[in-house]
Backbone as a ProteinNet text record, in pm:
[ID]
protein_1_A
[PRIMARY]
MGWIKVLENDTAISQGDIIEVRAGGKSFAVLNIEGEVCVLDGTCPHEGGPLAKGKIEDGYLVCPWHGWEFDPFTGKDRYNPSRGVRSYSVEVRDDGVYVDV
[TERTIARY]
10521.7	10545.6	10423.9	10351.8	10231.6	10257.5	10168.1	10173.9	10259.2	10346.7	10425.5	10410.9	10417.1	10400.6	10532	10524.6	10644.4	10638.6	10519.4	10503.7	10389.1	10398.8	10291.7	10164.1	10179.5	10063.9	10112.2	10018.5	10058.9	10101.5	10084.3	10133.1	10276.6	10334.6	10473.2	10572.4	10525.1	10610.8	10540.7	10609.1	10551.9	10556.5	10467.8	10463.2	10598.9	10647.7	10775.9	10895.5	10874.3	10985.1	11009.5	11132.4	11173.3	11242.3	11202	11269.2	11304.2	11408	11444.2	11377.1	11318	11254.3	11307.2	11342.8	11382.5	11272.4	11222.1	11114.2	11119.1	11091.5	11088.1	11218.8	11330.4	11461.1	11495.1	11415.9	11437.9	11452.1	11513.8	11524.9	11429.8	11352.2	11255.9	11281.1	11253.4	11245.6	11096.8	11055.6	10915	10903.6	10814.8	10799.7	10656.8	10642.3	10510.4	10506.3	10431.9	10419.7	10278.7	10269.9	10141.1	10036.4	10078.3	9987.1	9968.1	10029	10018.4	10149.8	10140.3	10259.1	10295.8	10422.6	10477.8	10593.1	10611.3	10720	10793.5	10926.9	11014.8	11122.9	11190	11309.7	11404.4	11479.3	11564.1	11697.3	11736.7	11867.3	11853.2	11935.5	11937.5	11997.9	11939.3	11992.5	12125.1	12160.8	12283.6	12406.4	12425.6	12540.4	12505.1	12377	12335.8	12323.3	12308.9	12293.2	12169	12175.3	12061.6	11954.2	11847.3	11746.1	11679.1	11670.8	11608	11690.4	11815.5	11899.8	11895.5	11811.4	11795.3	11701.7	11657.7	11565.8	11463.5	11355.6	11251.5	11276.9	11287.9	11302.9	11209.3	11130.5	11036.2	10949.7	10915.2	10828.1	10897.2	11030.5	11106.3	11198.8	11218.9	11315.3	11452.2	11547	11680.7	11779.4	11850.2	11951.5	12063.9	12108.9	12211.9	12351	12374.3	12508.5	12536.3	12448.4	12477.2	12361.1	12257.6	12150.9	12046.7	12045.1	11938.1	11804.5	11701.4	11571.9	11462	11378.7	11274.1	11138.7	11036.4	10899.4	10862	10822.8	10793.6	10670.2	10583.8	10462.8	10483.7	10567.8	10587.9	10726	10822.8	10960.5	11038.1	10974.7	11042.4	11142.8	11253.9	11356.2	11297.3	11328.7	11271.9	11309.4	11433.1	11481.5	11486	11475.1	11475.4	11374.5	11246.2	11140.7	11156.5	11248.7	11269.2	11349.9	11406.2	11477.7	11414.1	11445.8	11391.8	11407.9	11335	11333.5	11192.2	11182.6	11050.5	10968.2	10844.6	10749.1	10652.7	10596.5	10511.2	10370.8	10273	10136.2	10132.7	10063.1	10057.6	9913.5	9894.3	9763.6	9781.5	9701.6	9698.1	9582	9614.9	9514.2	9507.1	9409.6	9394	9518.1	9590.2	9704.9	9839.4	9841.7	9969.6	9965.8	10084.4	10102	10170.1	10112	10160.2	10198.4	10296.3	10331.9	10319.2	10283.2	10269.9	10401	10471.7	10600.4	10585.2
7817.2	7936.4	7970.1	7867.9	7894	7906.6	7974.9	7990.6	8111.3	8091.2	8203.5	8209.2	8329.7	8353.4	8326.3	8244	8214.4	8269.1	8298.3	8356.1	8455.7	8554.2	8653.3	8592.3	8494.5	8422.9	8294.7	8204.9	8076.4	8084.6	8199.2	8216.1	8268.6	8290.7	8338.1	8227.8	8104.7	7992.4	7913.9	7897.3	7828.6	7677.6	7610.4	7464.6	7406.1	7312.8	7247.6	7319.5	7440.1	7517.6	7483	7513.7	7501.6	7632.5	7694.6	7817.1	7806.5	7879.9	7888.3	8010.8	7993.3	8103.5	8103.2	8220.7	8235.9	8314.2	8254.3	8317.6	8263.1	8348	8304.7	8245.1	8290.8	8239.9	8102.4	8053	7921	7930.3	7827.1	7813.4	7702.8	7731.5	7635.8	7613	7491.8	7462.4	7460.9	7551.9	7563	7511.5	7416.9	7352.4	7365.7	7369	7362.1	7232	7135.7	7005	6993.3	7001.1	6990.5	7083.5	7206.9	7308.3	7309.9	7215.8	7212.6	7259.3	7354.4	7406.4	7313	7270.4	7185.2	7260.3	7241.8	7309.1	7207.9	7204.5	7117.8	7202.3	7144.8	7210.3	7234.9	7342.9	7383.2	7313.4	7235.1	7169.7	7018.5	6948.7	6803.1	6753.7	6650.9	6600.5	6525.9	6489.9	6414.4	6498.9	6607.6	6695.2	6842.1	6874.2	7014.2	7076.4	6994.2	7047.3	7133.8	7236.7	7327.9	7265.1	7216.6	7143.7	7227.9	7358.2	7443.8	7450	7408.2	7403.9	7266	7178	7044.9	7046.1	6927.5	6915.5	6807.6	6809.3	6708.1	6601.1	6475.7	6361.6	6251.3	6199.4	6091.5	6123.7	6251.7	6292.9	6315.6	6308.2	6328	6448	6516.8	6625.8	6563.8	6591	6532.5	6637.2	6605.5	6695.5	6713.2	6837.6	6861.9	6812.3	6787.1	6747.5	6598.6	6513.8	6370.6	6284.5	6348.9	6274.7	6210.2	6245	6191	6239.8	6155.2	6185.7	6187.9	6292.6	6311.8	6332.2	6273	6294.8	6439.1	6519.7	6660.7	6682.4	6582.4	6596.3	6551.5	6449.3	6395	6423.9	6451.8	6472.4	6343.5	6228.1	6100.3	6068.4	6006.5	5961.4	5850.9	5855.5	5759.3	5614.8	5591.8	5456	5413.8	5508.8	5477.5	5569.7	5530.3	5617	5653.6	5587	5622.1	5750.5	5798.5	5926.2	6020.2	6145.9	6243.3	6384.1	6475.6	6615.4	6648.6	6750.8	6790.3	6850.1	6805.7	6868.4	6950.1	7053.1	7146.1	7148.2	7165.3	7189.5	7325.8	7332.8	7454.9	7502.2	7632.8	7694.7	7807.9	7803.4	7913.9	8002.8	8125.1	8221.5	8336.9	8424.7	8540.1	8627.9	8636.4	8727	8655.5	8526.6	8458.9	8310.8	8250.8	8109.6	8099.8	8019.1	8006.7	7862.4	7845.4	7713	7712.2	7596.7	7578.7	7524.7	7611.3	7569.9	7538.3
16844.6	16764.8	16679	16629.9	16551.4	16402.7	16335.4	16190.3	16152.6	16052.6	16000.8	15849.1	15797.2	15654.2	15581.7	15474.2	15396.2	15253.6	15203	15069.2	15069.8	14982.5	14970.9	14913.9	14824	14769.7	14704.2	14673.3	14617.5	14471.9	14408.1	14271.5	14269.9	14388.1	14396.8	14360.9	14349.6	14311.4	14201.1	14090.1	13974.7	13993	13923.2	13929.6	13892.7	13975.1	13951.2	14009.9	14062.2	14118.9	14265.2	14307.8	14447.7	14483.2	14592.9	14636.3	14784.6	14822	14963.1	15021.8	15138.1	15209	15351.7	15399.6	15539.7	15610.1	15716.8	15793.9	15935.9	16031.5	16170.4	16218.4	16160	16199	16143.3	16048.6	15990	15839	15782.5	15638	15593.1	15488.9	15435.7	15287.2	15241	15098.4	15064.9	14977.9	14938.7	14795.6	14774.3	14645	14595.3	14463.4	14401.8	14323.1	14375	14311.1	14254.8	14121.7	14052.8	14111.9	14142.5	14192.5	14342.6	14414.1	14560	14622	14714.7	14782.2	14896.7	14897.9	15003.5	15067.4	15197.4	15268	15355.6	15338	15416	15481.5	15583	15634.7	15518.5	15526.3	15414.7	15403.6	15503.6	15498.3	15510.8	15436.5	15437.5	15568.9	15630.2	15756.1	15740.8	15619.7	15596.5	15627.5	15552.1	15575.7	15556.3	15569.7	15566.6	15429.4	15326.3	15191	15178.7	15092.1	15073.3	14983.6	15042.8	14966.3	14858.5	14878.3	14776.9	14648.5	14654.6	14534.5	14468.5	14523.8	14467.5	14348.3	14309.3	14195.8	14226.9	14151.1	14164.2	14058.7	14104.9	14014.2	14060.5	13968.9	14000.8	14122.2	14138.7	14247.5	14380.5	14384.5	14508.1	14496.3	14608.9	14616.1	14640.6	14549.8	14556.7	14606.3	14715.3	14770.7	14668.6	14646.5	14546.2	14586.8	14712.8	14756.4	14741.7	14790.7	14790.1	14741.6	14688.7	14624.3	14713.9	14842.4	14926.9	14871.7	14876.5	14816.6	14922.5	14915.3	15014.8	14948.3	15008.2	14962.8	14997.2	14899.2	14927.8	15015.4	15026	15107	15252.2	15272.2	15407.5	15464.6	15378.1	15422.1	15441.7	15425.2	15449.3	15338.6	15380.4	15286.9	15198.7	15070.6	14976.2	15010	15051.7	15072.4	15218.8	15308.6	15451.5	15519.6	15522	15576	15723.3	15794.4	15935	15949.9	15840.1	15845.1	15743.3	15756.8	15663.3	15716.2	15654.6	15697	15743.1	15823.6	15872.7	15759.4	15751.8	15660.4	15745.7	15686.1	15760.1	15702.4	15790	15745.1	15678	15565.9	15485.2	15475.1	15488.5	15464.1	15364.5	15258	15162.7	15204.4	15242	15287.9	15188.9	15208.5	15119.5	15115.9	15228.4	15235.6	15226.3	15191	15174	15206.3	15201.3	15232.2	15368	15456.7	15593.8	15623.8	15714.7	15764.8	15916.5	15967.8	16112.3	16166.8	16239.5	16296.3	16443.1
[MASK]
+++++++++++++++++++++++++++++++++++++++++++++++++++++++++++++++++++++++++++++++++++++++++++++++++++++

């Protein structure tokens, strides 16, 4: 599928925020961690919780439904790295923020 645009620019999301973005028929959780934009699949693999409605605790994205924790840069589960959510390569370009799907 290639690169798709998920934000108009990297200032569209403030540091520490998490937003849900729908693009290319997919749902993404877009995070700003200390000025770096991270993008993960938008739903938790456990029971489909909306990750964009979660929160950041101790550097991990916490699912709002059952508390599963994911590294925002790799998507790996904090306690079981063999499971997790997909993380996407991100490019900040002059005309927006793109992810490689």
